[in-house]
Amino acid sequence: MNQENTYDVIVVGGGHAGSEASLAAARMGMKTLLVTLNLDMIGFMPCNPSLGGPAKGVVVREIDALGGEMGHNIDKTYVQMRMLNTGKGPAVRALRAQADKHKYHSAMKYALESEDNLIVKQGIVERLIVEDDVCKGVVVSTGTEYYSQAVIITAGTALRGEIIIGELKYSSGPNNSLPAIGLADHLKELGLEIERFKTGTPPRVKSSTIDYSVTEEQPGDDTPNHFSFSTPDSLYLTDQLSCWLTYTNLKTHEIIRDNLHRAPMFTGIVEGVGARYCPSIEDKVVRFSDKPRHQIFLEPEGRDNEEIYVQGLSTSLPEDVQNDMVRSIEGLEKADIMRSGYAIEYDIVVPHQLRPTLETMKISGLYTAGQTNGTSGYEEAACQGLMAGINAGLKILGKEPLILKRSDAYIGVLIDDLVTKGTTEPYRLLTSRAEYRLLLRHDNADLRLTDIGYNIGLVKDDVYEVFKNKKAMITAELQRLEKLRLKPTKDLQEFLASKQSAALKDGILASDLLRRPELKYMDLIPFLEIDQVLPRYVIEQVEIQIKYAGYIKKAEDKVEKLKRMEAKKIPVNIDYHAINSLATEAVQKLEKIRPETIAQASRISGVNPSDISILMVYIEQGKIAKIDSEKA
């Protein structure tokens, strides 16, 4: 075996999942190889040039708290930053950044190239080296073999990718990159269950041909916000680019309806399953025929180019129809299309075949992450890549895997949904998928996950020291406010009256006063006996933890009950057919998914509470027959 071609971890694909996977493994001390189809597509954004939004924005912060790269990279390359849902509670607030897509790619590529322990190569992986159901490396199209202890496939939409525009259909990865055909076929040969999904993009139009005067401006925020907890406010961009809002209209919808006979979605050309939460415009017009218009956001793809991403107009209609459709929209009457919208079909590895570590159950040492697992979105891909890289490294080091619970992070929700429930369409993370979203907030991702990131070696010492200082300040101020009693002075009573807040009849603890919804911490500073104003991110945390203390306590109590179920492990070699009292559907689902804990089993569709009770009794009494050698 050629030692030069031997690594600890090999990552296949350099998109958002592959970038995080290779960086995580390398930073954990693994000798890592990243093989990707095109070096110019590393960290590329072939679809929407943005990161964040509801749930997704929290994921980017969780990636950062664990020691990943996405938050750092977007903070260096955004053109607009905006906090969404500011009028709502902290559980649904979300940061969103508009990226300079080319600078984002360049910065991520440089981060990979400059990382110790990481080699980046351009190449096409055709096959895996698998011996006795153990993955030991990859073979590229030139015939070169690379060996490793773990392989992570992050192929995005390249696996047998096909682009569709009208009646035109041709083999391609995203943005007319090379498809991965040999690898897709080989995964089937290995016995992995494969399905076909579809996604798509809208046209890009030339900025100078848009009449922005008839659209609604969507500027960025003046108040500093960042995806990385390490980014200082001094680096916040003040010269931000705006996005612009316009709408489709009845004429647009008429053009689409008149051409449905040419729409690949309705003619049978498109075979893959698309995402319901990001439908094409032709799908929206058909499904929501009662709506006279749909929102269209005009989003810049960077400072140094003219391309504008027409968000909300994803389509695979023929080019002539796309042109008529675009020019029917207010502000776009003279717009020139620079790139046509298209649909792309691709293969996925059905995710119920994965362990919670993202290692395949069938082949030891083989991990999959990102859109290969049936998800949609850069953020969902990146967090999976990070977790696959971490778990590959931990396995090689002989350490326990990192499995985030649903109460730990949105990352935990996403992975548990994939491996436990599976997905029949491109999976998109939503706040509604999280039972404990009050605990999984944008603002506290570092408090939830930085200790974990530090303990596995991804969070640097200097970053960890800053985190500990922040945590200490929060704790100290919370304790101080729980003890500080405010007297009903004239100044305080007048202040309360100005805020239409009830007057004090006696002294009150500062924490109790702050719990009043109409009062803010900054309002109370003159009365809080403060020597020095605390950093805004400390104040934010203090205020949230005090105001929502009751709700947070209820959520934490539910988490404690869940932890008891998570602690009940299911034997790896369990034979569900040996449990006569289980319902037939439950046996089939349990055999298929092979849950690792009682809590995971309880979340499987088709497994009822009565099945869980029976399963727990059998496990506790040790009555379950083990799988015999033939079944194993």
XYZ file of C-alpha atoms in Angstrom, residues 257-488:
232
model
C -51.001 28.286 -16.908
C -50.971 28.697 -20.689
C -47.656 26.826 -20.815
C -48.208 24.007 -18.318
C -48.193 21.586 -21.251
C -44.520 22.555 -21.703
C -43.634 22.396 -17.997
C -41.385 19.380 -17.208
C -43.063 19.039 -13.803
C -46.383 18.291 -15.481
C -45.243 16.480 -18.638
C -43.450 13.613 -16.885
C -39.907 14.738 -17.752
C -39.260 15.436 -14.057
C -39.256 12.151 -12.141
C -37.667 13.145 -8.830
C -39.592 14.315 -5.778
C -39.336 18.060 -5.115
C -39.485 20.064 -1.885
C -42.932 21.166 -0.773
C -41.472 24.077 1.222
C -39.593 25.496 -1.765
C -41.869 24.776 -4.745
C -41.379 26.008 -8.283
C -43.456 28.967 -9.408
C -45.490 26.743 -11.736
C -46.270 24.458 -8.801
C -47.303 27.429 -6.644
C -49.612 28.806 -9.334
C -51.361 25.430 -9.685
C -51.537 24.571 -5.971
C -52.537 28.062 -4.806
C -54.746 29.086 -7.702
C -56.764 31.422 -5.452
C -53.773 33.680 -4.770
C -53.488 36.687 -7.109
C -49.760 37.168 -6.482
C -46.632 35.674 -4.915
C -43.638 37.443 -3.360
C -40.480 37.814 -5.450
C -37.237 38.943 -3.805
C -34.476 40.406 -5.956
C -31.202 39.451 -4.294
C -27.692 40.542 -5.351
C -25.191 37.708 -5.817
C -22.229 39.942 -4.979
C -20.664 43.383 -5.251
C -18.598 42.746 -8.367
C -21.197 41.293 -10.714
C -24.554 42.198 -12.235
C -26.400 38.963 -11.470
C -29.586 39.227 -9.425
C -31.152 36.081 -7.978
C -34.941 36.152 -8.492
C -35.995 34.346 -5.322
C -39.494 32.898 -5.491
C -39.379 32.242 -9.233
C -37.744 28.795 -9.267
C -38.716 27.130 -12.536
C -37.840 24.580 -15.206
C -40.121 26.070 -17.880
C -38.626 26.603 -21.374
C -36.427 29.681 -21.827
C -38.945 31.618 -23.943
C -41.619 31.130 -21.274
C -39.192 32.176 -18.552
C -38.479 35.368 -20.470
C -42.184 36.220 -20.843
C -42.839 35.330 -17.210
C -39.997 37.499 -15.866
C -40.979 40.499 -17.985
C -44.576 40.350 -16.747
C -43.415 41.253 -13.221
C -43.384 44.866 -12.051
C -39.840 46.226 -12.172
C -38.662 43.457 -14.485
C -40.431 44.573 -17.673
C -37.084 45.136 -19.422
C -34.997 42.650 -17.445
C -32.449 40.545 -19.309
C -32.055 36.937 -18.142
C -28.370 36.093 -17.700
C -28.945 32.488 -16.572
C -32.119 30.515 -17.044
C -33.773 28.735 -14.149
C -33.562 24.967 -14.138
C -34.550 21.848 -12.230
C -31.969 19.264 -11.219
C -32.634 15.625 -10.401
C -30.170 13.578 -8.375
C -29.789 10.389 -6.351
C -29.881 10.268 -2.553
C -28.995 7.615 -0.004
C -32.247 6.919 1.862
C -31.356 8.125 5.380
C -33.027 5.384 7.442
C -29.920 3.338 6.518
C -27.779 5.592 8.727
C -26.837 5.519 12.372
C -27.233 8.755 14.373
C -23.494 9.261 13.768
C -24.278 9.384 9.985
C -22.306 6.180 9.456
C -24.112 3.695 7.223
C -25.391 0.612 9.024
C -24.510 -1.633 6.095
C -20.872 -0.563 5.568
C -18.619 0.238 8.517
C -16.482 3.347 8.117
C -18.718 4.831 5.394
C -20.509 8.074 6.258
C -22.855 10.214 4.168
C -23.823 13.845 4.730
C -25.690 16.746 3.164
C -28.028 16.540 0.189
C -26.764 12.986 -0.314
C -28.963 12.213 2.717
C -32.037 13.887 1.252
C -31.849 17.338 2.831
C -32.114 20.737 1.162
C -30.147 23.853 2.004
C -26.533 24.794 2.636
C -27.012 24.986 6.389
C -28.524 21.504 6.715
C -25.668 20.161 4.593
C -22.927 21.910 6.558
C -24.097 20.707 9.956
C -24.266 17.116 8.739
C -20.782 17.394 7.291
C -19.497 18.732 10.585
C -21.086 15.886 12.548
C -19.883 13.227 10.100
C -16.346 14.616 10.261
C -16.433 14.714 14.058
C -17.781 11.185 14.390
C -15.359 9.752 11.860
C -12.522 11.318 13.848
C -13.873 10.092 17.189
C -14.265 6.552 15.862
C -10.679 6.491 14.614
C -9.500 7.814 17.994
C -11.465 5.060 19.754
C -13.719 7.553 21.540
C -17.463 7.668 22.134
C -19.453 9.225 19.240
C -21.055 12.642 19.447
C -24.829 12.336 19.105
C -26.669 15.580 19.783
C -30.140 15.124 21.261
C -33.233 16.929 20.040
C -33.029 19.052 23.179
C -29.370 19.937 22.537
C -29.521 21.525 19.098
C -31.425 21.917 15.865
C -28.625 19.766 14.459
C -29.872 16.986 16.736
C -33.444 17.498 15.527
C -32.373 17.304 11.883
C -30.278 14.150 12.194
C -32.837 12.386 14.389
C -35.596 13.228 11.898
C -33.540 11.793 9.044
C -32.466 8.522 10.653
C -35.665 7.910 12.651
C -38.439 9.225 10.428
C -36.729 9.343 7.054
C -37.888 11.740 4.366
C -39.939 11.347 1.200
C -38.908 14.747 -0.192
C -35.953 17.152 0.168
C -35.911 17.794 3.931
C -35.973 21.376 5.149
C -35.401 22.282 8.767
C -38.245 24.310 10.321
C -38.744 25.752 13.815
C -41.955 23.692 14.045
C -39.921 20.468 13.886
C -38.285 21.236 17.247
C -40.233 20.361 20.400
C -37.843 22.405 22.549
C -37.325 25.457 20.378
C -37.452 27.804 23.366
C -34.237 26.095 24.506
C -32.719 25.995 21.000
C -32.429 29.705 20.396
C -30.207 31.795 18.153
C -28.795 33.656 21.148
C -27.702 30.691 23.286
C -26.089 28.326 20.776
C -22.681 28.944 22.359
C -23.982 28.245 25.866
C -25.396 24.936 24.623
C -22.528 23.661 22.517
C -19.175 25.425 23.044
C -18.105 23.101 25.862
C -18.730 20.142 23.523
C -16.752 21.754 20.715
C -13.865 22.488 23.059
C -13.776 18.978 24.505
C -13.486 17.371 21.058
C -10.742 19.790 20.060
C -12.481 22.075 17.553
C -12.874 25.224 19.670
C -9.567 27.026 20.172
C -8.277 27.995 23.612
C -8.582 31.766 23.068
C -12.184 31.420 21.855
C -12.997 29.213 24.819
C -11.580 31.747 27.285
C -13.812 34.476 25.856
C -16.781 32.122 26.107
C -16.040 31.311 29.767
C -15.810 35.016 30.600
C -19.171 35.658 28.927
C -20.748 32.766 30.800
C -19.335 34.029 34.105
C -20.704 37.538 33.508
C -24.172 36.159 32.738
C -24.197 34.004 35.871
C -22.948 36.831 38.086
C -25.536 39.307 36.829
C -28.400 36.838 37.145
C -27.417 36.114 40.724
C -27.034 39.814 41.494
C -30.471 40.709 40.139
C -32.044 37.854 42.141
C -30.700 39.493 45.327
C -30.923 43.226 44.529
C -34.030 44.772 46.132
C -35.256 48.050 44.642
C -37.096 50.551 46.813
C -40.158 52.440 45.523
